Amino acid sequence: MSINSGDRPWPQVVGHEDLDWPADDQRILVPFCDAVNERETSLLGANITFGVDGELYLLYAPDSDGATSSDELRDEAEQKMEIRDRFSIPVTQTQLSYSRGLLDSFVDSHSITTTVVDRDETRFFSRGRDETTVAKGCHTVVGTRMDRFESPSSILVPVARGPHSGLATRIAEAIARAADCWIELFHVVPEDATEREEVDARNLLDAYDYRLDDGVDVDHHVVRASDPANEIIDHSGYHDMTIVGAPEKGKLRRFLFGSTTDEVRQDSESGPVLTVHRKTDESVLSRLF
């Protein structure tokens, strides 16, 4: 769906493949290694799973030399029971010894479509792994401040021009269906933007809204500001959760010039921030630049 001409700064096409998500047979994986925020991240995965009528996989990956205590086993069983009682979704729990290639092999062998991982599960981000490569072959949702996660009453989705925004709206839609909450699609234009550019931004939000379920309550908000990151951070205080698409810039460019997504994730003091990465076949060099 093209919404503007080639000389405009906004996204030219919103027909990204991820806007057709969810497909049939969604399988959502929530992995744990450092046992951080297990209940909250499990419930987030359950919300998404319920919203797409999928299956939930909980993977526990302790160190190979670490024994699982009876308390840990009881906690895992209680989490599974709570999820089933609240959401009535199929849940599969698996425990495997941690290894660097564990997630890749699990995603492949179980046809996982989306992995939901807490950023504080640092073992999964070690040895060169980052948000893009933590789980290959599927979409990835990385949560920040997951200790604050509860069933949200509203979700902020700042829509940018990168290809991950479509998937961000879909993740928000799934959670909104599960939590019966509303979504605000948000976009910041420069203070000196022309009227036509602002209209383009509003059309962009309309285009994303058009793809969402009619049963989800969606609001739009376009604002003028000189600093998009600060505006998003301020606005996130009115919502229980913020979901942003992954930065379009490569790692090196982000280090040199910064990224709105990175600033929002690091500086926001409100509820959890989810960073959404759509499945990609980009090379390591492309992700760098």
PDB file of C-alpha atoms in Angstrom:
ATOM      1  CA  MET A   1       0.000   0.000   0.000  1.00  0.00           C
ATOM      2  CA  SER A   2       1.775   3.123  -1.223  1.00  0.00           C
ATOM      3  CA  ILE A   3       0.771   6.276   0.601  1.00  0.00           C
ATOM      4  CA  ASN A   4       3.022   8.954  -0.844  1.00  0.00           C
ATOM      5  CA  SER A   5       5.436   9.925  -3.584  1.00  0.00           C
ATOM      6  CA  GLY A   6       9.156   9.292  -3.780  1.00  0.00           C
ATOM      7  CA  ASP A   7      10.223  12.731  -2.573  1.00  0.00           C
ATOM      8  CA  ARG A   8       8.658  12.382   0.879  1.00  0.00           C
ATOM      9  CA  PRO A   9      10.587  11.268   3.992  1.00  0.00           C
ATOM     10  CA  TRP A  10       7.889   8.905   5.254  1.00  0.00           C
ATOM     11  CA  PRO A  11       7.615   5.182   4.444  1.00  0.00           C
ATOM     12  CA  GLN A  12       6.753   4.629   0.798  1.00  0.00           C
ATOM     13  CA  VAL A  13       5.109   1.250   1.308  1.00  0.00           C
ATOM     14  CA  VAL A  14       3.425  -0.292   4.327  1.00  0.00           C
ATOM     15  CA  GLY A  15       2.884  -3.629   2.638  1.00  0.00           C
ATOM     16  CA  HIS A  16       5.775  -5.216   4.560  1.00  0.00           C
ATOM     17  CA  GLU A  17       5.649  -8.987   4.830  1.00  0.00           C
ATOM     18  CA  ASP A  18       5.309  -8.682   8.591  1.00  0.00           C
ATOM     19  CA  LEU A  19       1.965  -6.929   8.202  1.00  0.00           C
ATOM     20  CA  ASP A  20       0.524 -10.299   7.179  1.00  0.00           C
ATOM     21  CA  TRP A  21       1.582 -11.610  10.596  1.00  0.00           C
ATOM     22  CA  PRO A  22       0.173 -13.575  12.264  1.00  0.00           C
ATOM     23  CA  ALA A  23       0.074 -16.485   9.867  1.00  0.00           C
ATOM     24  CA  ASP A  24      -1.447 -19.798  10.828  1.00  0.00           C
ATOM     25  CA  ASP A  25       0.246 -21.970  13.440  1.00  0.00           C
ATOM     26  CA  GLN A  26       1.989 -19.262  15.443  1.00  0.00           C
ATOM     27  CA  ARG A  27       4.471 -20.699  17.928  1.00  0.00           C
ATOM     28  CA  ILE A  28       5.772 -18.284  20.562  1.00  0.00           C
ATOM     29  CA  LEU A  29       8.953 -19.104  22.506  1.00  0.00           C
ATOM     30  CA  VAL A  30       9.927 -17.546  25.853  1.00  0.00           C
ATOM     31  CA  PRO A  31      13.434 -18.690  26.896  1.00  0.00           C
ATOM     32  CA  PHE A  32      15.060 -18.389  30.326  1.00  0.00           C
ATOM     33  CA  CYS A  33      18.641 -18.945  31.369  1.00  0.00           C
ATOM     34  CA  ASP A  34      19.408 -16.427  34.119  1.00  0.00           C
ATOM     35  CA  ALA A  35      15.890 -16.865  35.558  1.00  0.00           C
ATOM     36  CA  VAL A  36      15.068 -13.145  35.400  1.00  0.00           C
ATOM     37  CA  ASN A  37      11.464 -11.919  35.561  1.00  0.00           C
ATOM     38  CA  GLU A  38      10.154 -15.369  34.720  1.00  0.00           C
ATOM     39  CA  ARG A  39       6.540 -14.739  35.645  1.00  0.00           C
ATOM     40  CA  GLU A  40       6.286 -11.366  33.879  1.00  0.00           C
ATOM     41  CA  THR A  41       7.954 -12.472  30.655  1.00  0.00           C
ATOM     42  CA  SER A  42       5.968 -15.711  30.604  1.00  0.00           C
ATOM     43  CA  LEU A  43       2.749 -13.711  30.919  1.00  0.00           C
ATOM     44  CA  LEU A  44       3.851 -11.394  28.101  1.00  0.00           C
ATOM     45  CA  GLY A  45       4.442 -14.415  25.894  1.00  0.00           C
ATOM     46  CA  ALA A  46       1.050 -15.774  26.933  1.00  0.00           C
ATOM     47  CA  ASN A  47      -0.657 -12.500  26.007  1.00  0.00           C
ATOM     48  CA  ILE A  48       0.878 -12.563  22.543  1.00  0.00           C
ATOM     49  CA  THR A  49       0.088 -16.254  22.119  1.00  0.00           C
ATOM     50  CA  PHE A  50      -3.557 -15.784  23.115  1.00  0.00           C
ATOM     51  CA  GLY A  51      -3.862 -12.796  20.781  1.00  0.00           C
ATOM     52  CA  VAL A  52      -2.763 -14.855  17.769  1.00  0.00           C
ATOM     53  CA  ASP A  53      -4.441 -18.125  18.789  1.00  0.00           C
ATOM     54  CA  GLY A  54      -1.053 -19.817  18.882  1.00  0.00           C
ATOM     55  CA  GLU A  55       1.033 -22.164  21.018  1.00  0.00           C
ATOM     56  CA  LEU A  56       3.371 -21.095  23.815  1.00  0.00           C
ATOM     57  CA  TYR A  57       6.753 -22.699  24.527  1.00  0.00           C
ATOM     58  CA  LEU A  58       8.614 -22.014  27.776  1.00  0.00           C
ATOM     59  CA  LEU A  59      12.276 -23.034  27.580  1.00  0.00           C
ATOM     60  CA  TYR A  60      14.403 -23.251  30.731  1.00  0.00           C
ATOM     61  CA  ALA A  61      18.134 -23.443  29.978  1.00  0.00           C
ATOM     62  CA  PRO A  62      20.236 -23.531  33.150  1.00  0.00           C
ATOM     63  CA  ASP A  63      23.985 -24.086  33.043  1.00  0.00           C
ATOM     64  CA  SER A  64      24.837 -27.706  32.396  1.00  0.00           C
ATOM     65  CA  ASP A  65      26.437 -28.053  35.836  1.00  0.00           C
ATOM     66  CA  GLY A  66      23.557 -26.437  37.686  1.00  0.00           C
ATOM     67  CA  ALA A  67      20.898 -28.575  39.344  1.00  0.00           C
ATOM     68  CA  THR A  68      17.268 -27.504  39.301  1.00  0.00           C
ATOM     69  CA  SER A  69      15.928 -27.116  42.835  1.00  0.00           C
ATOM     70  CA  SER A  70      12.519 -28.263  43.988  1.00  0.00           C
ATOM     71  CA  ASP A  71      11.520 -24.612  44.466  1.00  0.00           C
ATOM     72  CA  GLU A  72      12.398 -23.832  40.851  1.00  0.00           C
ATOM     73  CA  LEU A  73      10.415 -26.810  39.602  1.00  0.00           C
ATOM     74  CA  ARG A  74       7.428 -25.740  41.702  1.00  0.00           C
ATOM     75  CA  ASP A  75       7.664 -22.158  40.385  1.00  0.00           C
ATOM     76  CA  GLU A  76       7.766 -23.388  36.793  1.00  0.00           C
ATOM     77  CA  ALA A  77       4.730 -25.586  37.373  1.00  0.00           C
ATOM     78  CA  GLU A  78       2.844 -22.698  38.979  1.00  0.00           C
ATOM     79  CA  GLN A  79       3.661 -20.403  36.046  1.00  0.00           C
ATOM     80  CA  LYS A  80       2.311 -22.941  33.600  1.00  0.00           C
ATOM     81  CA  MET A  81      -0.864 -23.396  35.657  1.00  0.00           C
ATOM     82  CA  GLU A  82      -1.414 -19.632  35.939  1.00  0.00           C
ATOM     83  CA  ILE A  83      -1.032 -19.199  32.198  1.00  0.00           C
ATOM     84  CA  ARG A  84      -3.453 -22.022  31.426  1.00  0.00           C
ATOM     85  CA  ASP A  85      -5.996 -20.712  33.920  1.00  0.00           C
ATOM     86  CA  ARG A  86      -5.841 -17.146  32.592  1.00  0.00           C
ATOM     87  CA  PHE A  87      -5.546 -17.764  28.863  1.00  0.00           C
ATOM     88  CA  SER A  88      -6.575 -21.347  28.025  1.00  0.00           C
ATOM     89  CA  ILE A  89      -3.729 -21.768  25.548  1.00  0.00           C
ATOM     90  CA  PRO A  90      -1.519 -24.785  24.864  1.00  0.00           C
ATOM     91  CA  VAL A  91       1.733 -24.516  26.847  1.00  0.00           C
ATOM     92  CA  THR A  92       4.813 -26.699  26.450  1.00  0.00           C
ATOM     93  CA  GLN A  93       7.615 -26.521  29.023  1.00  0.00           C
ATOM     94  CA  THR A  94      11.092 -27.809  28.191  1.00  0.00           C
ATOM     95  CA  GLN A  95      14.344 -27.845  30.146  1.00  0.00           C
ATOM     96  CA  LEU A  96      17.664 -28.191  28.320  1.00  0.00           C
ATOM     97  CA  SER A  97      21.230 -27.395  29.321  1.00  0.00           C
ATOM     98  CA  TYR A  98      22.384 -24.001  28.089  1.00  0.00           C
ATOM     99  CA  SER A  99      24.625 -23.817  25.048  1.00  0.00           C
ATOM    100  CA  ARG A 100      25.380 -21.009  22.636  1.00  0.00           C
ATOM    101  CA  GLY A 101      23.429 -22.596  19.791  1.00  0.00           C
ATOM    102  CA  LEU A 102      20.488 -23.719  21.910  1.00  0.00           C
ATOM    103  CA  LEU A 103      17.990 -21.095  20.766  1.00  0.00           C
ATOM    104  CA  ASP A 104      18.787 -21.564  17.078  1.00  0.00           C
ATOM    105  CA  SER A 105      18.320 -25.319  17.284  1.00  0.00           C
ATOM    106  CA  PHE A 106      15.127 -25.015  19.364  1.00  0.00           C
ATOM    107  CA  VAL A 107      13.623 -22.443  16.976  1.00  0.00           C
ATOM    108  CA  ASP A 108      14.410 -24.688  14.024  1.00  0.00           C
ATOM    109  CA  SER A 109      13.241 -27.969  15.537  1.00  0.00           C
ATOM    110  CA  HIS A 110       9.958 -26.541  16.868  1.00  0.00           C
ATOM    111  CA  SER A 111       9.176 -24.180  13.952  1.00  0.00           C
ATOM    112  CA  ILE A 112       9.095 -21.189  16.311  1.00  0.00           C
ATOM    113  CA  THR A 113       7.694 -18.057  14.665  1.00  0.00           C
ATOM    114  CA  THR A 114       8.467 -15.479  17.387  1.00  0.00           C
ATOM    115  CA  THR A 115      10.855 -15.443  20.346  1.00  0.00           C
ATOM    116  CA  VAL A 116      10.089 -13.186  23.341  1.00  0.00           C
ATOM    117  CA  VAL A 117      13.147 -12.596  25.540  1.00  0.00           C
ATOM    118  CA  ASP A 118      13.879 -10.328  28.502  1.00  0.00           C
ATOM    119  CA  ARG A 119      16.910  -8.116  27.880  1.00  0.00           C
ATOM    120  CA  ASP A 120      18.070  -8.957  31.406  1.00  0.00           C
ATOM    121  CA  GLU A 121      18.533 -12.583  30.323  1.00  0.00           C
ATOM    122  CA  THR A 122      22.113 -11.571  29.615  1.00  0.00           C
ATOM    123  CA  ARG A 123      23.420 -15.035  28.766  1.00  0.00           C
ATOM    124  CA  PHE A 124      21.435 -14.992  25.524  1.00  0.00           C
ATOM    125  CA  PHE A 125      23.103 -11.691  24.547  1.00  0.00           C
ATOM    126  CA  SER A 126      26.684 -12.722  25.298  1.00  0.00           C
ATOM    127  CA  ARG A 127      29.555 -13.643  22.975  1.00  0.00           C
ATOM    128  CA  GLY A 128      28.596 -11.390  20.120  1.00  0.00           C
ATOM    129  CA  ARG A 129      24.861 -12.015  20.199  1.00  0.00           C
ATOM    130  CA  ASP A 130      22.599  -8.983  20.079  1.00  0.00           C
ATOM    131  CA  GLU A 131      18.901  -8.323  19.616  1.00  0.00           C
ATOM    132  CA  THR A 132      19.051  -9.181  15.925  1.00  0.00           C
ATOM    133  CA  THR A 133      20.908 -12.451  16.318  1.00  0.00           C
ATOM    134  CA  VAL A 134      19.678 -13.712  19.689  1.00  0.00           C
ATOM    135  CA  ALA A 135      17.246 -16.030  17.879  1.00  0.00           C
ATOM    136  CA  LYS A 136      17.722 -16.641  14.175  1.00  0.00           C
ATOM    137  CA  GLY A 137      15.015 -17.761  11.797  1.00  0.00           C
ATOM    138  CA  CYS A 138      12.094 -16.046  13.552  1.00  0.00           C
ATOM    139  CA  HIS A 139      10.774 -12.682  14.660  1.00  0.00           C
ATOM    140  CA  THR A 140      12.189 -11.424  17.959  1.00  0.00           C
ATOM    141  CA  VAL A 141      10.628  -9.306  20.722  1.00  0.00           C
ATOM    142  CA  VAL A 142      13.093  -8.000  23.327  1.00  0.00           C
ATOM    143  CA  GLY A 143      11.673  -6.610  26.564  1.00  0.00           C
ATOM    144  CA  THR A 144      13.188  -3.914  28.770  1.00  0.00           C
ATOM    145  CA  ARG A 145      12.019  -3.332  32.378  1.00  0.00           C
ATOM    146  CA  MET A 146       9.985  -6.523  32.287  1.00  0.00           C
ATOM    147  CA  ASP A 147       9.788  -6.478  36.082  1.00  0.00           C
ATOM    148  CA  ARG A 148       7.082  -3.805  35.603  1.00  0.00           C
ATOM    149  CA  PHE A 149       4.939  -5.851  33.246  1.00  0.00           C
ATOM    150  CA  GLU A 150       1.287  -6.298  34.103  1.00  0.00           C
ATOM    151  CA  SER A 151      -1.727  -6.641  31.886  1.00  0.00           C
ATOM    152  CA  PRO A 152      -1.758  -3.202  30.174  1.00  0.00           C
ATOM    153  CA  SER A 153      -4.729  -0.881  29.833  1.00  0.00           C
ATOM    154  CA  SER A 154      -3.093   0.998  26.933  1.00  0.00           C
ATOM    155  CA  ILE A 155      -0.128   0.554  24.587  1.00  0.00           C
ATOM    156  CA  LEU A 156       1.883   3.233  22.787  1.00  0.00           C
ATOM    157  CA  VAL A 157       3.258   2.286  19.360  1.00  0.00           C
ATOM    158  CA  PRO A 158       5.541   4.953  17.865  1.00  0.00           C
ATOM    159  CA  VAL A 159       5.461   4.238  14.135  1.00  0.00           C
ATOM    160  CA  ALA A 160       8.672   5.050  12.279  1.00  0.00           C
ATOM    161  CA  ARG A 161       9.795   4.600   8.694  1.00  0.00           C
ATOM    162  CA  GLY A 162      11.659   1.337   9.209  1.00  0.00           C
ATOM    163  CA  PRO A 163      10.378  -2.072   8.124  1.00  0.00           C
ATOM    164  CA  HIS A 164       9.874  -3.272  11.714  1.00  0.00           C
ATOM    165  CA  SER A 165       6.997  -0.903  12.515  1.00  0.00           C
ATOM    166  CA  GLY A 166       4.448  -3.178  10.898  1.00  0.00           C
ATOM    167  CA  LEU A 167       5.404  -6.061  13.153  1.00  0.00           C
ATOM    168  CA  ALA A 168       5.342  -3.726  16.171  1.00  0.00           C
ATOM    169  CA  THR A 169       1.692  -2.918  15.429  1.00  0.00           C
ATOM    170  CA  ARG A 170       0.920  -6.627  15.113  1.00  0.00           C
ATOM    171  CA  ILE A 171       2.524  -7.448  18.473  1.00  0.00           C
ATOM    172  CA  ALA A 172       0.530  -4.597  20.037  1.00  0.00           C
ATOM    173  CA  GLU A 173      -2.633  -5.926  18.417  1.00  0.00           C
ATOM    174  CA  ALA A 174      -2.075  -9.402  19.873  1.00  0.00           C
ATOM    175  CA  ILE A 175      -1.510  -8.036  23.392  1.00  0.00           C
ATOM    176  CA  ALA A 176      -4.493  -5.691  23.087  1.00  0.00           C
ATOM    177  CA  ARG A 177      -6.750  -8.598  22.150  1.00  0.00           C
ATOM    178  CA  ALA A 178      -5.573 -10.565  25.175  1.00  0.00           C
ATOM    179  CA  ALA A 179      -5.659  -7.672  27.649  1.00  0.00           C
ATOM    180  CA  ASP A 180      -8.735  -5.924  26.189  1.00  0.00           C
ATOM    181  CA  CYS A 181      -6.834  -2.642  26.038  1.00  0.00           C
ATOM    182  CA  TRP A 182      -6.433   0.124  23.468  1.00  0.00           C
ATOM    183  CA  ILE A 183      -3.526   1.137  21.220  1.00  0.00           C
ATOM    184  CA  GLU A 184      -2.210   4.566  20.331  1.00  0.00           C
ATOM    185  CA  LEU A 185      -0.320   4.825  17.049  1.00  0.00           C
ATOM    186  CA  PHE A 186       2.093   7.736  17.382  1.00  0.00           C
ATOM    187  CA  HIS A 187       4.287   9.621  14.928  1.00  0.00           C
ATOM    188  CA  VAL A 188       6.518  12.679  15.289  1.00  0.00           C
ATOM    189  CA  VAL A 189       7.082  15.082  12.387  1.00  0.00           C
ATOM    190  CA  PRO A 190       9.650  17.921  12.393  1.00  0.00           C
ATOM    191  CA  GLU A 191       8.507  21.232  13.819  1.00  0.00           C
ATOM    192  CA  ASP A 192       8.859  22.817  10.377  1.00  0.00           C
ATOM    193  CA  ALA A 193       7.075  20.026   8.504  1.00  0.00           C
ATOM    194  CA  THR A 194       4.748  21.136   5.726  1.00  0.00           C
ATOM    195  CA  GLU A 195       1.032  20.543   5.917  1.00  0.00           C
ATOM    196  CA  ARG A 196       1.374  17.901   3.215  1.00  0.00           C
ATOM    197  CA  GLU A 197       4.024  16.074   5.222  1.00  0.00           C
ATOM    198  CA  GLU A 198       1.759  16.035   8.257  1.00  0.00           C
ATOM    199  CA  VAL A 199      -1.081  14.683   6.108  1.00  0.00           C
ATOM    200  CA  ASP A 200       1.283  11.967   4.886  1.00  0.00           C
ATOM    201  CA  ALA A 201       2.056  11.033   8.484  1.00  0.00           C
ATOM    202  CA  ARG A 202      -1.644  10.795   9.320  1.00  0.00           C
ATOM    203  CA  ASN A 203      -2.193   8.646   6.230  1.00  0.00           C
ATOM    204  CA  LEU A 204       0.638   6.427   7.396  1.00  0.00           C
ATOM    205  CA  LEU A 205      -1.100   5.812  10.718  1.00  0.00           C
ATOM    206  CA  ASP A 206      -4.382   5.201   8.883  1.00  0.00           C
ATOM    207  CA  ALA A 207      -2.640   2.625   6.703  1.00  0.00           C
ATOM    208  CA  TYR A 208      -1.322   0.713   9.710  1.00  0.00           C
ATOM    209  CA  ASP A 209      -4.669   0.987  11.508  1.00  0.00           C
ATOM    210  CA  TYR A 210      -6.418  -0.413   8.432  1.00  0.00           C
ATOM    211  CA  ARG A 211      -4.476  -3.666   8.808  1.00  0.00           C
ATOM    212  CA  LEU A 212      -5.443  -4.179  12.454  1.00  0.00           C
ATOM    213  CA  ASP A 213      -8.410  -6.113  13.790  1.00  0.00           C
ATOM    214  CA  ASP A 214     -11.611  -4.085  13.913  1.00  0.00           C
ATOM    215  CA  GLY A 215     -12.190  -5.357  17.435  1.00  0.00           C
ATOM    216  CA  VAL A 216      -9.132  -3.497  18.764  1.00  0.00           C
ATOM    217  CA  ASP A 217      -9.621   0.135  19.802  1.00  0.00           C
ATOM    218  CA  VAL A 218      -6.966   2.254  18.047  1.00  0.00           C
ATOM    219  CA  ASP A 219      -6.255   5.978  18.386  1.00  0.00           C
ATOM    220  CA  HIS A 220      -3.876   8.160  16.319  1.00  0.00           C
ATOM    221  CA  HIS A 221      -1.633  11.010  17.328  1.00  0.00           C
ATOM    222  CA  VAL A 222       0.744  13.037  15.126  1.00  0.00           C
ATOM    223  CA  VAL A 223       2.799  15.740  16.846  1.00  0.00           C
ATOM    224  CA  ARG A 224       5.395  18.296  15.772  1.00  0.00           C
ATOM    225  CA  ALA A 225       8.655  18.251  17.723  1.00  0.00           C
ATOM    226  CA  SER A 226      12.369  18.826  17.224  1.00  0.00           C
ATOM    227  CA  ASP A 227      13.407  15.712  19.150  1.00  0.00           C
ATOM    228  CA  PRO A 228      11.333  12.592  18.352  1.00  0.00           C
ATOM    229  CA  ALA A 229      12.923  10.495  21.105  1.00  0.00           C
ATOM    230  CA  ASN A 230      12.081  12.975  23.869  1.00  0.00           C
ATOM    231  CA  GLU A 231       8.548  13.354  22.581  1.00  0.00           C
ATOM    232  CA  ILE A 232       8.036   9.585  22.568  1.00  0.00           C
ATOM    233  CA  ILE A 233       9.580   9.237  26.031  1.00  0.00           C
ATOM    234  CA  ASP A 234       7.285  11.940  27.419  1.00  0.00           C
ATOM    235  CA  HIS A 235       4.230  10.410  25.767  1.00  0.00           C
ATOM    236  CA  SER A 236       5.058   6.906  26.985  1.00  0.00           C
ATOM    237  CA  GLY A 237       4.312   8.102  30.508  1.00  0.00           C
ATOM    238  CA  TYR A 238       0.610   8.066  29.624  1.00  0.00           C
ATOM    239  CA  HIS A 239       0.682   4.357  28.734  1.00  0.00           C
ATOM    240  CA  ASP A 240       1.447   1.072  30.468  1.00  0.00           C
ATOM    241  CA  MET A 241       3.677  -0.229  27.687  1.00  0.00           C
ATOM    242  CA  THR A 242       5.571   1.050  24.649  1.00  0.00           C
ATOM    243  CA  ILE A 243       6.309  -1.082  21.586  1.00  0.00           C
ATOM    244  CA  VAL A 244       8.852   0.189  19.055  1.00  0.00           C
ATOM    245  CA  GLY A 245      10.255  -1.206  15.838  1.00  0.00           C
ATOM    246  CA  ALA A 246      13.938  -2.063  15.819  1.00  0.00           C
ATOM    247  CA  PRO A 247      16.375   0.678  14.741  1.00  0.00           C
ATOM    248  CA  GLU A 248      16.805   0.910  10.986  1.00  0.00           C
ATOM    249  CA  LYS A 249      20.430   2.015  11.358  1.00  0.00           C
ATOM    250  CA  GLY A 250      23.225  -0.515  11.605  1.00  0.00           C
ATOM    251  CA  LYS A 251      25.184  -0.971  14.837  1.00  0.00           C
ATOM    252  CA  LEU A 252      28.061   1.238  13.737  1.00  0.00           C
ATOM    253  CA  ARG A 253      25.814   4.087  12.576  1.00  0.00           C
ATOM    254  CA  ARG A 254      23.839   3.869  15.802  1.00  0.00           C
ATOM    255  CA  PHE A 255      27.066   4.130  17.794  1.00  0.00           C
ATOM    256  CA  LEU A 256      28.134   7.218  15.827  1.00  0.00           C
ATOM    257  CA  PHE A 257      24.813   9.014  15.389  1.00  0.00           C
ATOM    258  CA  GLY A 258      22.425   7.521  17.908  1.00  0.00           C
ATOM    259  CA  SER A 259      18.990   5.975  17.448  1.00  0.00           C
ATOM    260  CA  THR A 260      15.518   7.088  18.502  1.00  0.00           C
ATOM    261  CA  THR A 261      14.626   3.524  19.451  1.00  0.00           C
ATOM    262  CA  ASP A 262      17.728   3.167  21.615  1.00  0.00           C
ATOM    263  CA  GLU A 263      17.017   6.457  23.394  1.00  0.00           C
ATOM    264  CA  VAL A 264      13.416   5.489  24.104  1.00  0.00           C
ATOM    265  CA  ARG A 265      14.430   2.101  25.453  1.00  0.00           C
ATOM    266  CA  GLN A 266      17.206   3.488  27.665  1.00  0.00           C
ATOM    267  CA  ASP A 267      15.666   6.729  28.919  1.00  0.00           C
ATOM    268  CA  SER A 268      11.983   6.007  29.303  1.00  0.00           C
ATOM    269  CA  GLU A 269      11.017   5.712  32.968  1.00  0.00           C
ATOM    270  CA  SER A 270       7.524   4.340  32.454  1.00  0.00           C
ATOM    271  CA  GLY A 271       6.458   0.758  31.875  1.00  0.00           C
ATOM    272  CA  PRO A 272       8.138  -1.954  29.797  1.00  0.00           C
ATOM    273  CA  VAL A 273       9.492  -1.125  26.348  1.00  0.00           C
ATOM    274  CA  LEU A 274       9.366  -3.885  23.739  1.00  0.00           C
ATOM    275  CA  THR A 275      11.725  -3.674  20.768  1.00  0.00           C
ATOM    276  CA  VAL A 276      10.463  -5.693  17.813  1.00  0.00           C
ATOM    277  CA  HIS A 277      12.763  -7.221  15.209  1.00  0.00           C
ATOM    278  CA  ARG A 278      11.243  -8.801  12.179  1.00  0.00           C
ATOM    279  CA  LYS A 279      12.866 -11.941  10.794  1.00  0.00           C
ATOM    280  CA  THR A 280      15.617 -10.973   8.374  1.00  0.00           C
ATOM    281  CA  ASP A 281      18.150 -12.563   6.066  1.00  0.00           C
ATOM    282  CA  GLU A 282      20.492  -9.561   6.226  1.00  0.00           C
ATOM    283  CA  SER A 283      24.193 -10.247   6.346  1.00  0.00           C
ATOM    284  CA  VAL A 284      26.404  -9.386   9.340  1.00  0.00           C
ATOM    285  CA  LEU A 285      27.888  -6.534   7.283  1.00  0.00           C
ATOM    286  CA  SER A 286      24.437  -5.106   6.566  1.00  0.00           C
ATOM    287  CA  ARG A 287      23.505  -5.192  10.234  1.00  0.00           C
ATOM    288  CA  LEU A 288      26.717  -3.351  11.056  1.00  0.00           C
ATOM    289  CA  PHE A 289      26.158  -0.446   8.676  1.00  0.00           C
TER     290      PHE A 289
END
